[in-house]
Short mmCIF file of C-alpha atoms and ligand atoms in Angstrom, two decimals:
data_model
loop_
_atom_site.label_atom_id
_atom_site.label_comp_id
_atom_site.label_asym_id
_atom_site.label_seq_id
_atom_site.Cartn_x
_atom_site.Cartn_y
_atom_site.Cartn_z
CA MET G 1497 88.54 104.27 140.15
CA SER G 1498 92.16 103.84 139.23
CA ASP G 1499 93.66 104.45 135.51
CA SER G 1500 96.05 102.19 135.53
CA VAL G 1501 97.45 98.48 136.29
CA LYS G 1502 100.28 96.98 138.14
CA LEU G 1503 102.03 94.04 137.07
CA SER G 1504 104.99 92.31 139.28
CA TYR G 1505 107.37 89.32 137.81
CA ASN G 1506 111.18 88.92 138.68
CA ASP G 1507 111.12 92.36 141.55
CA GLN G 1508 110.05 94.80 139.59
CA THR G 1509 106.60 96.59 139.40
CA PHE G 1510 105.22 98.01 136.37
CA ASP G 1511 103.01 100.11 135.30
CA PHE G 1512 100.23 99.38 131.72
CA PRO G 1513 97.59 102.18 130.96
CA LEU G 1514 93.90 101.26 131.25
CA VAL G 1515 91.61 102.67 127.78
CA GLU G 1516 88.25 102.92 128.22
CA GLY G 1517 85.77 102.32 126.00
CA THR G 1518 82.23 105.24 124.99
CA GLU G 1519 80.40 102.37 126.89
CA ASN G 1520 83.04 101.98 129.74
CA GLU G 1521 84.58 98.78 128.75
CA LYS G 1522 88.25 98.73 130.01
CA GLY G 1523 91.38 97.06 128.56
CA ILE G 1524 94.46 96.47 129.55
CA ASP G 1525 96.54 98.73 127.25
CA ILE G 1526 99.89 96.66 126.63
CA LYS G 1527 101.48 97.93 123.58
CA THR G 1528 104.77 97.92 125.93
CA LEU G 1529 104.61 94.71 127.62
CA ARG G 1530 107.16 93.22 125.34
CA ALA G 1531 109.84 96.05 125.35
CA ALA G 1532 109.68 96.75 129.06
CA THR G 1533 108.99 93.03 130.16
CA GLY G 1534 110.56 90.68 127.91
CA LEU G 1535 106.77 88.82 128.61
CA ILE G 1536 104.01 88.56 125.78
CA THR G 1537 101.06 87.54 126.48
CA TYR G 1538 99.15 83.97 126.07
CA ASP G 1539 95.74 83.84 125.16
CA PRO G 1540 94.08 81.22 122.44
CA GLY G 1541 91.34 82.02 120.80
CA PHE G 1542 91.74 85.77 122.00
CA LYS G 1543 89.07 85.22 124.66
CA ASN G 1544 90.68 88.31 126.56
CA THR G 1545 91.63 89.81 123.85
CA GLY G 1546 91.18 93.56 122.74
CA SER G 1547 93.17 93.76 118.44
CA CYS G 1548 90.78 97.53 117.99
CA LYS G 1549 89.27 100.60 118.74
CA SER G 1550 85.71 100.51 116.89
CA GLY G 1551 83.25 102.57 116.46
CA VAL G 1552 80.71 100.65 114.36
CA THR G 1553 78.71 98.25 116.90
CA PHE G 1554 78.68 98.14 120.39
CA LEU G 1555 77.45 94.51 121.53
CA ASP G 1556 77.48 93.75 125.92
CA GLY G 1557 77.09 89.80 125.64
CA GLU G 1558 75.80 89.91 129.46
CA GLU G 1559 72.74 91.69 128.58
CA GLY G 1560 72.04 90.48 126.01
CA VAL G 1561 72.47 94.24 123.38
CA LEU G 1562 73.56 94.82 120.10
CA ARG G 1563 73.57 98.41 118.83
CA TYR G 1564 75.44 99.86 115.32
CA ARG G 1565 77.12 103.03 115.43
CA GLY G 1566 74.38 103.51 118.71
CA TYR G 1567 71.55 102.21 117.30
CA SER G 1568 69.68 99.24 118.80
CA ILE G 1569 68.71 96.76 116.19
CA GLU G 1570 65.03 96.00 117.80
CA ASP G 1571 64.48 99.76 116.46
CA LEU G 1572 66.80 98.89 112.84
CA CYS G 1573 64.51 96.11 112.07
CA GLU G 1574 60.98 97.88 112.82
CA LYS G 1575 62.09 101.40 110.67
CA SER G 1576 64.66 101.09 108.77
CA SER G 1577 65.79 98.99 105.76
CA PHE G 1578 68.95 96.82 104.95
CA ILE G 1579 70.52 99.50 102.08
CA ASP G 1580 70.19 102.33 104.94
CA VAL G 1581 71.59 100.21 107.49
CA ALA G 1582 74.31 99.38 105.30
CA PHE G 1583 74.91 102.87 104.64
CA LEU G 1584 74.73 103.45 108.23
CA LEU G 1585 77.08 100.53 109.33
CA ILE G 1586 79.53 101.92 106.55
CA PHE G 1587 79.58 105.82 106.75
CA GLY G 1588 78.56 106.25 110.55
CA GLU G 1589 75.30 108.22 110.37
CA LEU G 1590 71.78 107.04 108.43
CA PRO G 1591 71.42 108.18 104.98
CA THR G 1592 69.91 111.66 104.47
CA LYS G 1593 67.02 110.99 101.05
CA GLU G 1594 69.19 112.39 98.79
CA GLU G 1595 72.76 110.13 99.89
CA GLN G 1596 70.01 107.39 100.30
CA GLU G 1597 68.90 108.10 96.53
CA LEU G 1598 72.72 108.40 95.52
CA PHE G 1599 73.83 104.85 96.66
CA ASN G 1600 71.14 103.56 95.56
CA LYS G 1601 71.73 104.79 92.03
CA GLU G 1602 75.15 104.04 92.45
CA ILE G 1603 74.64 100.88 92.91
CA LYS G 1604 72.39 100.46 90.46
CA ASN G 1605 74.67 101.88 87.65
CA ASP G 1606 77.73 99.59 88.92
CA SER G 1607 74.94 96.04 88.65
CA LEU G 1608 76.62 94.41 85.78
CA VAL G 1609 79.17 91.47 86.21
CA ASP G 1610 81.91 91.00 83.32
CA GLU G 1611 80.34 88.48 81.68
CA ASP G 1612 83.65 86.49 81.72
CA LEU G 1613 83.16 86.13 85.64
CA LYS G 1614 80.80 83.27 84.19
CA MET G 1615 83.58 81.62 82.54
CA ILE G 1616 84.71 80.97 85.72
CA LEU G 1617 81.90 79.67 87.92
CA LYS G 1618 80.93 77.72 84.74
CA SER G 1619 83.97 75.72 85.41
CA PHE G 1620 82.76 74.68 88.80
CA PRO G 1621 80.77 71.56 89.54
CA LYS G 1622 77.03 72.08 90.26
CA SER G 1623 77.84 70.38 93.68
CA ALA G 1624 80.76 73.05 95.09
CA HIS G 1625 79.54 74.31 97.79
CA PRO G 1626 78.22 77.50 96.95
CA MET G 1627 80.79 79.35 100.18
CA GLY G 1628 83.71 78.30 98.34
CA VAL G 1629 82.26 79.57 95.08
CA LEU G 1630 81.17 83.42 96.30
CA SER G 1631 84.70 83.19 97.93
CA SER G 1632 86.70 82.77 94.36
CA LEU G 1633 83.69 85.01 92.71
CA THR G 1634 84.60 87.67 94.99
CA SER G 1635 88.48 87.54 94.86
CA ALA G 1636 88.30 87.09 90.71
CA LEU G 1637 86.53 90.66 90.80
CA ILE G 1638 89.40 91.60 91.35
CA ALA G 1639 91.12 90.65 88.02
CA PHE G 1640 88.26 92.66 86.67
CA ASN G 1641 88.45 95.56 88.37
CA PRO G 1642 92.37 96.48 89.07
CA SER G 1643 91.42 100.00 90.11
CA SER G 1644 90.03 98.38 93.01
CA VAL G 1645 93.37 96.70 94.65
CA ASP G 1646 94.98 99.52 96.16
CA VAL G 1647 92.42 102.42 97.65
CA ASP G 1648 94.24 104.30 99.81
CA SER G 1649 92.07 107.51 98.58
CA GLU G 1650 88.63 108.29 100.30
CA ALA G 1651 86.99 108.04 96.57
CA ASP G 1652 89.26 104.77 94.96
CA MET G 1653 87.56 103.40 98.92
CA ARG G 1654 84.19 104.72 97.60
CA GLU G 1655 84.00 103.42 94.50
CA ALA G 1656 85.28 99.82 95.72
CA ILE G 1657 82.36 100.07 98.30
CA ILE G 1658 79.99 100.49 95.51
CA MET G 1659 80.93 98.00 93.29
CA LEU G 1660 81.27 95.29 96.06
CA MET G 1661 77.69 95.91 96.93
CA ALA G 1662 76.58 96.05 93.73
CA LYS G 1663 77.91 93.28 92.76
CA PHE G 1664 78.22 90.81 95.46
CA PRO G 1665 74.38 90.86 95.97
CA ILE G 1666 74.21 89.26 92.00
CA LEU G 1667 77.22 86.74 92.73
CA ALA G 1668 75.34 85.36 95.23
CA SER G 1669 72.74 84.69 93.57
CA TRP G 1670 74.12 83.49 90.92
CA THR G 1671 75.83 81.00 93.34
CA HIS G 1672 71.75 78.78 94.35
CA ARG G 1673 70.74 79.43 90.54
CA LYS G 1674 74.61 77.37 89.75
CA ILE G 1675 73.11 74.54 92.31
CA LYS G 1676 69.82 74.52 90.32
CA GLY G 1677 70.94 74.34 86.82
CA LEU G 1678 68.87 77.98 86.13
CA PRO G 1679 69.99 81.00 83.70
CA LEU G 1680 71.89 83.84 85.48
CA ASN G 1681 69.68 86.38 86.43
CA TYR G 1682 70.49 89.99 86.70
CA ALA G 1683 69.11 93.23 88.77
CA ASN G 1684 65.56 94.85 87.73
CA LEU G 1685 66.60 98.74 88.01
CA SER G 1686 63.28 98.99 89.46
CA LEU G 1687 63.14 97.11 92.45
CA SER G 1688 64.77 97.38 96.00
CA TYR G 1689 67.98 95.77 96.56
CA VAL G 1690 66.52 93.12 98.77
CA GLU G 1691 63.62 93.29 96.60
CA ASN G 1692 66.55 92.67 94.26
CA ILE G 1693 68.00 89.56 95.96
CA ALA G 1694 65.07 87.60 95.78
CA HIS G 1695 64.55 88.37 92.19
CA MET G 1696 67.77 86.97 91.22
CA MET G 1697 67.46 84.63 93.32
CA PHE G 1698 63.68 83.12 92.01
CA LYS G 1699 62.92 84.70 89.11
CA ARG G 1700 62.14 81.91 86.50
CA PRO G 1701 62.75 82.29 82.75
CA ASN G 1702 59.48 81.81 81.95
CA GLU G 1703 57.21 83.49 84.37
CA ASP G 1704 56.58 87.10 85.78
CA TYR G 1705 57.93 87.00 89.51
CA THR G 1706 57.27 89.90 92.03
CA PRO G 1707 58.84 89.48 95.47
CA SER G 1708 56.02 88.30 97.71
CA PRO G 1709 56.31 91.64 100.53
CA VAL G 1710 56.60 88.08 103.09
CA VAL G 1711 59.62 86.89 101.80
CA VAL G 1712 60.82 90.88 101.39
CA ASN G 1713 60.05 91.69 104.81
CA ALA G 1714 61.78 88.90 106.03
CA ILE G 1715 65.38 89.10 104.24
CA ASN G 1716 65.11 92.86 105.17
CA LYS G 1717 64.59 92.29 108.65
CA LEU G 1718 67.29 88.54 108.65
CA LEU G 1719 70.45 91.07 106.93
CA ILE G 1720 70.02 94.26 109.10
CA LEU G 1721 70.40 91.36 111.80
CA HIS G 1722 73.46 89.88 110.26
CA ALA G 1723 75.19 93.23 109.51
CA ASP G 1724 78.05 93.44 111.98
CA HIS G 1725 78.93 91.75 115.60
CA GLU G 1726 82.09 93.44 115.91
CA GLN G 1727 85.98 91.49 116.53
CA ASN G 1728 83.71 87.99 115.19
CA CYS G 1729 85.99 84.90 113.57
CA SER G 1730 85.41 86.72 109.56
CA THR G 1731 85.34 90.59 110.74
CA SER G 1732 88.69 89.11 112.33
CA THR G 1733 89.75 87.60 109.48
CA VAL G 1734 89.10 90.69 106.99
CA ARG G 1735 90.75 93.33 108.85
CA VAL G 1736 93.57 91.05 109.56
CA VAL G 1737 93.76 90.86 105.24
CA GLY G 1738 93.34 94.16 104.96
CA SER G 1739 96.20 95.01 107.58
CA SER G 1740 98.87 94.42 105.16
CA HIS G 1741 96.74 96.57 102.16
CA ALA G 1742 95.38 93.99 100.44
CA GLY G 1743 92.41 95.26 98.87
CA LEU G 1744 88.54 95.49 99.68
CA PHE G 1745 87.88 92.45 97.67
CA ALA G 1746 90.49 90.34 98.67
CA SER G 1747 90.07 90.93 102.84
CA VAL G 1748 85.91 90.00 102.05
CA SER G 1749 86.79 86.77 100.16
CA ALA G 1750 88.98 85.84 102.87
CA GLY G 1751 86.29 87.00 105.24
CA ILE G 1752 83.95 84.59 103.33
CA SER G 1753 85.97 81.37 103.48
CA ALA G 1754 86.17 82.35 107.70
CA LEU G 1755 82.22 82.34 107.75
CA TRP G 1756 81.78 78.88 105.84
CA GLY G 1757 83.15 77.36 109.05
CA PRO G 1758 80.22 75.59 111.08
CA LEU G 1759 81.00 76.18 114.28
CA HIS G 1760 80.87 80.49 113.04
CA GLY G 1761 78.47 81.42 109.35
CA GLY G 1762 78.55 77.81 108.60
CA ALA G 1763 75.90 76.58 111.73
CA ASN G 1764 72.69 78.44 110.18
CA GLN G 1765 73.51 74.87 107.75
CA ALA G 1766 74.87 72.54 110.19
CA VAL G 1767 71.33 73.51 112.77
CA ILE G 1768 69.50 72.62 110.08
CA GLU G 1769 71.49 69.77 109.36
CA MET G 1770 70.94 68.50 112.93
CA LEU G 1771 67.09 69.34 112.94
CA GLU G 1772 66.55 66.45 109.96
CA ALA G 1773 68.95 64.42 111.93
CA ILE G 1774 66.67 64.56 114.88
CA GLN G 1775 63.40 64.11 112.81
CA LYS G 1776 64.85 61.25 110.59
CA ASP G 1777 65.81 59.65 114.15
CA GLY G 1778 62.26 59.91 115.43
CA GLY G 1779 61.88 63.38 117.26
CA ASP G 1780 64.48 61.80 119.92
CA THR G 1781 65.90 65.47 121.25
CA LYS G 1782 66.87 63.65 124.66
CA LYS G 1783 69.40 61.06 122.86
CA TYR G 1784 70.83 64.48 120.81
CA MET G 1785 71.31 66.56 124.24
CA ALA G 1786 72.82 63.45 125.42
CA LYS G 1787 75.38 64.15 122.20
CA ALA G 1788 75.84 67.46 122.66
CA LYS G 1789 77.01 66.58 127.03
CA ASP G 1790 79.33 64.15 126.23
CA LYS G 1791 82.88 64.93 126.14
CA ASN G 1792 83.82 61.92 124.23
CA ASP G 1793 81.59 62.94 121.70
CA PRO G 1794 82.47 65.41 119.53
CA PHE G 1795 78.92 66.51 118.69
CA ARG G 1796 77.41 69.89 119.48
CA LEU G 1797 74.03 71.27 119.71
CA MET G 1798 74.68 73.32 116.75
CA GLY G 1799 73.29 76.84 116.75
CA PHE G 1800 73.81 76.88 120.41
CA GLY G 1801 76.15 78.94 122.66
CA HIS G 1802 78.54 82.13 122.14
CA ARG G 1803 81.92 83.40 122.88
CA VAL G 1804 80.24 86.92 124.14
CA TYR G 1805 76.58 86.15 124.44
CA LYS G 1806 76.55 84.32 128.22
CA ASN G 1807 72.94 85.59 127.85
CA PHE G 1808 70.00 84.96 125.15
CA ASP G 1809 71.29 86.34 121.66
CA PRO G 1810 69.49 89.12 120.67
CA ARG G 1811 68.97 88.27 117.75
CA ALA G 1812 67.64 84.58 118.24
CA ARG G 1813 64.99 86.42 120.97
CA ILE G 1814 64.30 88.60 117.07
CA ILE G 1815 64.49 85.57 114.46
CA LYS G 1816 61.99 82.97 116.81
CA LYS G 1817 59.39 86.07 116.71
CA ALA G 1818 59.97 86.61 113.14
CA ALA G 1819 59.54 82.57 111.67
CA ASP G 1820 56.41 81.91 113.56
CA GLU G 1821 55.21 85.28 111.67
CA VAL G 1822 56.64 83.90 108.28
CA LEU G 1823 55.92 80.17 108.91
CA SER G 1824 52.31 80.91 109.63
CA GLU G 1825 51.72 83.88 107.27
CA MET G 1826 52.82 81.11 104.49
CA GLY G 1827 50.63 79.01 105.90
CA ILE G 1828 53.66 76.44 106.25
CA ASN G 1829 54.09 74.24 109.51
CA ASP G 1830 57.00 72.76 109.51
CA PRO G 1831 57.53 70.05 112.12
CA ILE G 1832 61.60 71.25 112.22
CA LEU G 1833 60.10 74.43 114.06
CA ASP G 1834 58.28 72.25 116.97
CA ILE G 1835 61.84 70.00 117.61
CA ALA G 1836 63.84 73.37 117.35
CA LYS G 1837 61.90 74.89 120.24
CA GLY G 1838 61.44 71.22 122.35
CA LEU G 1839 65.83 71.32 122.22
CA GLU G 1840 65.76 74.97 123.13
CA GLN G 1841 63.45 74.59 126.62
CA GLU G 1842 65.17 71.52 127.12
CA ALA G 1843 68.63 72.74 126.91
CA LEU G 1844 66.96 75.69 129.08
CA SER G 1845 66.54 73.49 131.94
CA ASP G 1846 69.43 72.00 131.68
CA PRO G 1847 72.51 72.22 134.37
CA TYR G 1848 75.27 71.86 131.37
CA PHE G 1849 73.87 74.37 129.45
CA ILE G 1850 72.64 76.61 132.16
CA ASP G 1851 76.12 76.18 134.17
CA ARG G 1852 77.93 77.15 131.08
CA LYS G 1853 75.50 80.18 129.28
CA LEU G 1854 74.97 78.40 126.46
CA TYR G 1855 71.83 79.79 124.58
CA PRO G 1856 70.55 80.06 121.32
CA ASN G 1857 72.23 82.01 119.09
CA VAL G 1858 71.40 83.90 115.83
CA ASP G 1859 71.83 80.40 113.70
CA PHE G 1860 69.60 78.52 115.76
CA TYR G 1861 65.96 79.81 114.13
CA SER G 1862 67.38 81.83 110.80
CA GLY G 1863 68.04 78.51 108.82
CA ILE G 1864 63.71 77.53 109.62
CA ILE G 1865 63.17 80.50 107.85
CA TYR G 1866 65.57 80.29 104.84
CA ARG G 1867 64.20 77.25 104.62
CA ALA G 1868 60.18 78.77 104.53
CA LEU G 1869 61.64 81.25 102.21
CA GLY G 1870 62.76 78.45 99.31
CA ILE G 1871 65.83 78.71 99.91
CA PRO G 1872 68.32 75.40 100.13
CA THR G 1873 70.42 74.75 103.28
CA GLU G 1874 73.68 75.07 101.81
CA MET G 1875 72.79 78.96 100.48
CA PHE G 1876 71.75 79.63 104.38
CA THR G 1877 75.62 80.80 105.22
CA VAL G 1878 75.45 82.58 101.52
CA MET G 1879 72.92 84.45 103.08
CA PHE G 1880 74.48 85.37 105.82
CA ALA G 1881 77.46 87.04 103.97
CA LEU G 1882 75.25 89.13 102.21
CA GLY G 1883 73.82 90.76 105.57
CA ARG G 1884 77.70 90.09 106.97
CA LEU G 1885 78.88 92.56 104.01
CA PRO G 1886 78.12 96.02 104.99
CA GLY G 1887 80.00 94.64 108.59
CA TRP G 1888 83.07 93.54 106.55
CA ILE G 1889 83.14 97.07 105.03
CA ALA G 1890 83.21 98.77 107.49
CA GLN G 1891 85.15 97.26 110.12
CA TRP G 1892 87.87 97.37 106.93
CA LEU G 1893 87.42 100.98 105.97
CA GLU G 1894 87.70 101.81 109.74
CA MET G 1895 91.25 99.96 110.23
CA ARG G 1896 92.68 101.08 107.25
CA LYS G 1897 91.27 104.73 108.19
CA ASN G 1898 93.18 104.39 111.35
CA ASN G 1899 96.50 103.62 109.92
CA GLU G 1900 95.92 99.84 111.75
CA PRO G 1901 99.81 98.08 111.90
CA ILE G 1902 99.78 94.75 110.66
CA GLY G 1903 97.94 92.25 112.36
CA ARG G 1904 101.14 89.59 113.44
CA PRO G 1905 99.98 87.97 116.30
CA ARG G 1906 103.22 86.70 118.56
CA GLN G 1907 103.35 82.55 119.85
CA ILE G 1908 105.59 80.72 122.33
CA TYR G 1909 107.24 78.15 121.19
CA THR G 1910 106.69 74.48 122.16
CA GLY G 1911 109.03 72.15 118.98
CA HIS G 1912 112.60 71.16 119.04
CA THR G 1913 115.18 73.21 120.53
CA ARG G 1914 118.45 73.52 118.69
CA ARG G 1915 119.77 70.24 117.59
CA SER G 1916 122.28 69.33 114.52
CA LEU G 1917 122.00 67.51 111.41
C1 LIG K 1496 78.43 82.49 115.23
O1 LIG K 1496 81.71 85.61 117.37
C2 LIG K 1496 80.14 85.95 116.71
O2 LIG K 1496 79.84 87.21 117.42
C3 LIG K 1496 80.09 85.06 116.11
C4 LIG K 1496 78.26 85.18 115.13
C5 LIG K 1496 77.86 86.47 114.70
O3 LIG K 1496 77.54 87.21 114.34
O4 LIG K 1496 79.47 86.76 113.98
O5 LIG K 1496 77.52 85.45 116.84
C6 LIG K 1496 77.75 84.13 114.43
O6 LIG K 1496 79.01 82.49 114.79
C7 LIG K 1496 77.09 82.36 115.97
C8 LIG K 1496 77.97 81.02 116.41
C9 LIG K 1496 77.59 80.09 115.65
N1 LIG K 1496 78.15 78.70 115.59
C10 LIG K 1496 77.40 77.87 116.38
O7 LIG K 1496 76.08 77.86 116.69
C11 LIG K 1496 78.35 76.14 116.70
C12 LIG K 1496 78.12 75.40 118.33
N2 LIG K 1496 78.58 76.53 119.30
C13 LIG K 1496 79.58 76.04 120.35
O8 LIG K 1496 80.63 75.50 118.65
C14 LIG K 1496 80.28 77.24 120.94
O9 LIG K 1496 79.48 77.68 121.22
C15 LIG K 1496 80.75 78.72 119.69
C16 LIG K 1496 82.19 78.04 119.11
C17 LIG K 1496 80.05 79.42 119.51
C18 LIG K 1496 81.72 79.27 121.37
O10 LIG K 1496 83.06 78.85 121.33
P1 LIG K 1496 84.12 79.57 122.64
O11 LIG K 1496 83.31 81.06 122.95
O12 LIG K 1496 85.05 79.32 122.34
O13 LIG K 1496 82.92 78.08 123.80
P2 LIG K 1496 83.40 76.89 123.93
O14 LIG K 1496 84.00 76.53 122.61
O15 LIG K 1496 85.10 77.06 124.86
O16 LIG K 1496 82.76 76.35 124.96
C19 LIG K 1496 83.04 76.73 126.83
C20 LIG K 1496 82.14 75.14 126.75
C21 LIG K 1496 82.84 74.33 126.50
O17 LIG K 1496 82.48 72.97 127.73
P3 LIG K 1496 83.80 72.78 128.93
O18 LIG K 1496 85.04 72.61 128.42
O19 LIG K 1496 83.75 73.83 129.42
O20 LIG K 1496 83.22 71.83 129.70
O21 LIG K 1496 80.96 75.11 126.25
C22 LIG K 1496 80.77 73.49 125.85
C23 LIG K 1496 81.89 73.59 125.61
O22 LIG K 1496 82.22 72.14 125.12
N3 LIG K 1496 79.93 74.19 124.09
C24 LIG K 1496 78.95 73.48 124.00
C25 LIG K 1496 78.41 74.15 122.65
N4 LIG K 1496 78.97 75.25 122.39
C26 LIG K 1496 80.28 75.37 124.08
N5 LIG K 1496 78.37 72.22 124.15
C27 LIG K 1496 77.98 71.42 123.38
N6 LIG K 1496 77.20 72.33 122.40
C28 LIG K 1496 77.66 73.73 122.70
N7 LIG K 1496 76.65 74.38 121.16
#
């Protein structure tokens, strides 16, 4: 098997070495391409371009495999907790009992937010989309924690990571409370990380609240499944922003904005809005399938297709099963779920979807569970961000520890040539 590739150009032949990963993935190392040949590559959307070497997450799009630091998501969903998976992604190993206790203690010690941040929240209209509010509040955290800006030492990085893991769920829950016009909650230190997400989102001021195991287990599983996904759009954003040595909070704030887009994390909200539109339209799934296949119609079947998975998204399999379980445990019969299953069946036997290898992705069923848990549709992508936070942190940390160069792609210029005024 050769360990390099040859490129012939202008009667010259150039050799470029191959880089190989631990799962036998191979890439052409083109770091010297422009110097040697004067050429650059052209790859809109980076569909064929590797931006980095990473040991955080491995996924195989053909086989439908997803592993965090070598552990399968199936095992982690069954046997671990979101906060332990967060530790695994960020620090590379599942925590020992002592590490777990220290991590949880440090997070609880940091789970307050400067009261003045509430003034910023108050300035937003109730109609503001929570992802825009969350991105702004995350960025505002910098002003209240200046030490988190220029984190070079291991100790500074750990402090910034703990701070973000502690304060992010508070800010996320506050975006929900703002929409509902409810007073802002803080964590209850006797509860776990995921129990507190439910507590801060749902506890009403005039009654006691104990998060039900069904709600906590469902959120725990969903957050684990969303925790990381190698170099997706928002994670690449976090890496590129961080590569300029912008701080962790600023990098994550940019990642939140990238995740918001309906082609990325915003798809879970768009899926429910699509299913509700189909329901309103009499459940005519065939009409929407036709729209999705019509090149003159911008409509896409939201929750279907994936840049990497050309087989079933393994997360969608787990979430679909969990949706059935949660709805039956809660005694909910949601016709939206039936419409989703009908669409899935039709798409899986339709040549347009089969030829393009378009399968349900992580966003297709997740909104159905969030809906059953009483989470409003506009909060679905905030739930995605809550899950993705440790992945963004892990990838940002890896990028900084590897001292990656500033991200600055080239272009092919197609504008005017030189002209005079
Ligand atoms: C996430 O990257 C990640 O890892 C993301 C994510 C993560 O965990 O971080 O997994 C989370 O973002 C999941 C994806 C959520 N987005 C959606 O569900 C939105 C609907 N899906 C599409 O917009 C699309 O499938 C993308 C954006 C997900 C992927 O787009 P690609 O890889 O750029 O593929 P493409 O747009 O070039 O599509 C290839 C073909 C095209 O048809 P042709 O031009 O070849 O005829 O497939 C068609 C597309 O028109 N197509 C669809 C479709 N998705 C692709 N047609 C109808 N409905 C769709 N959903």
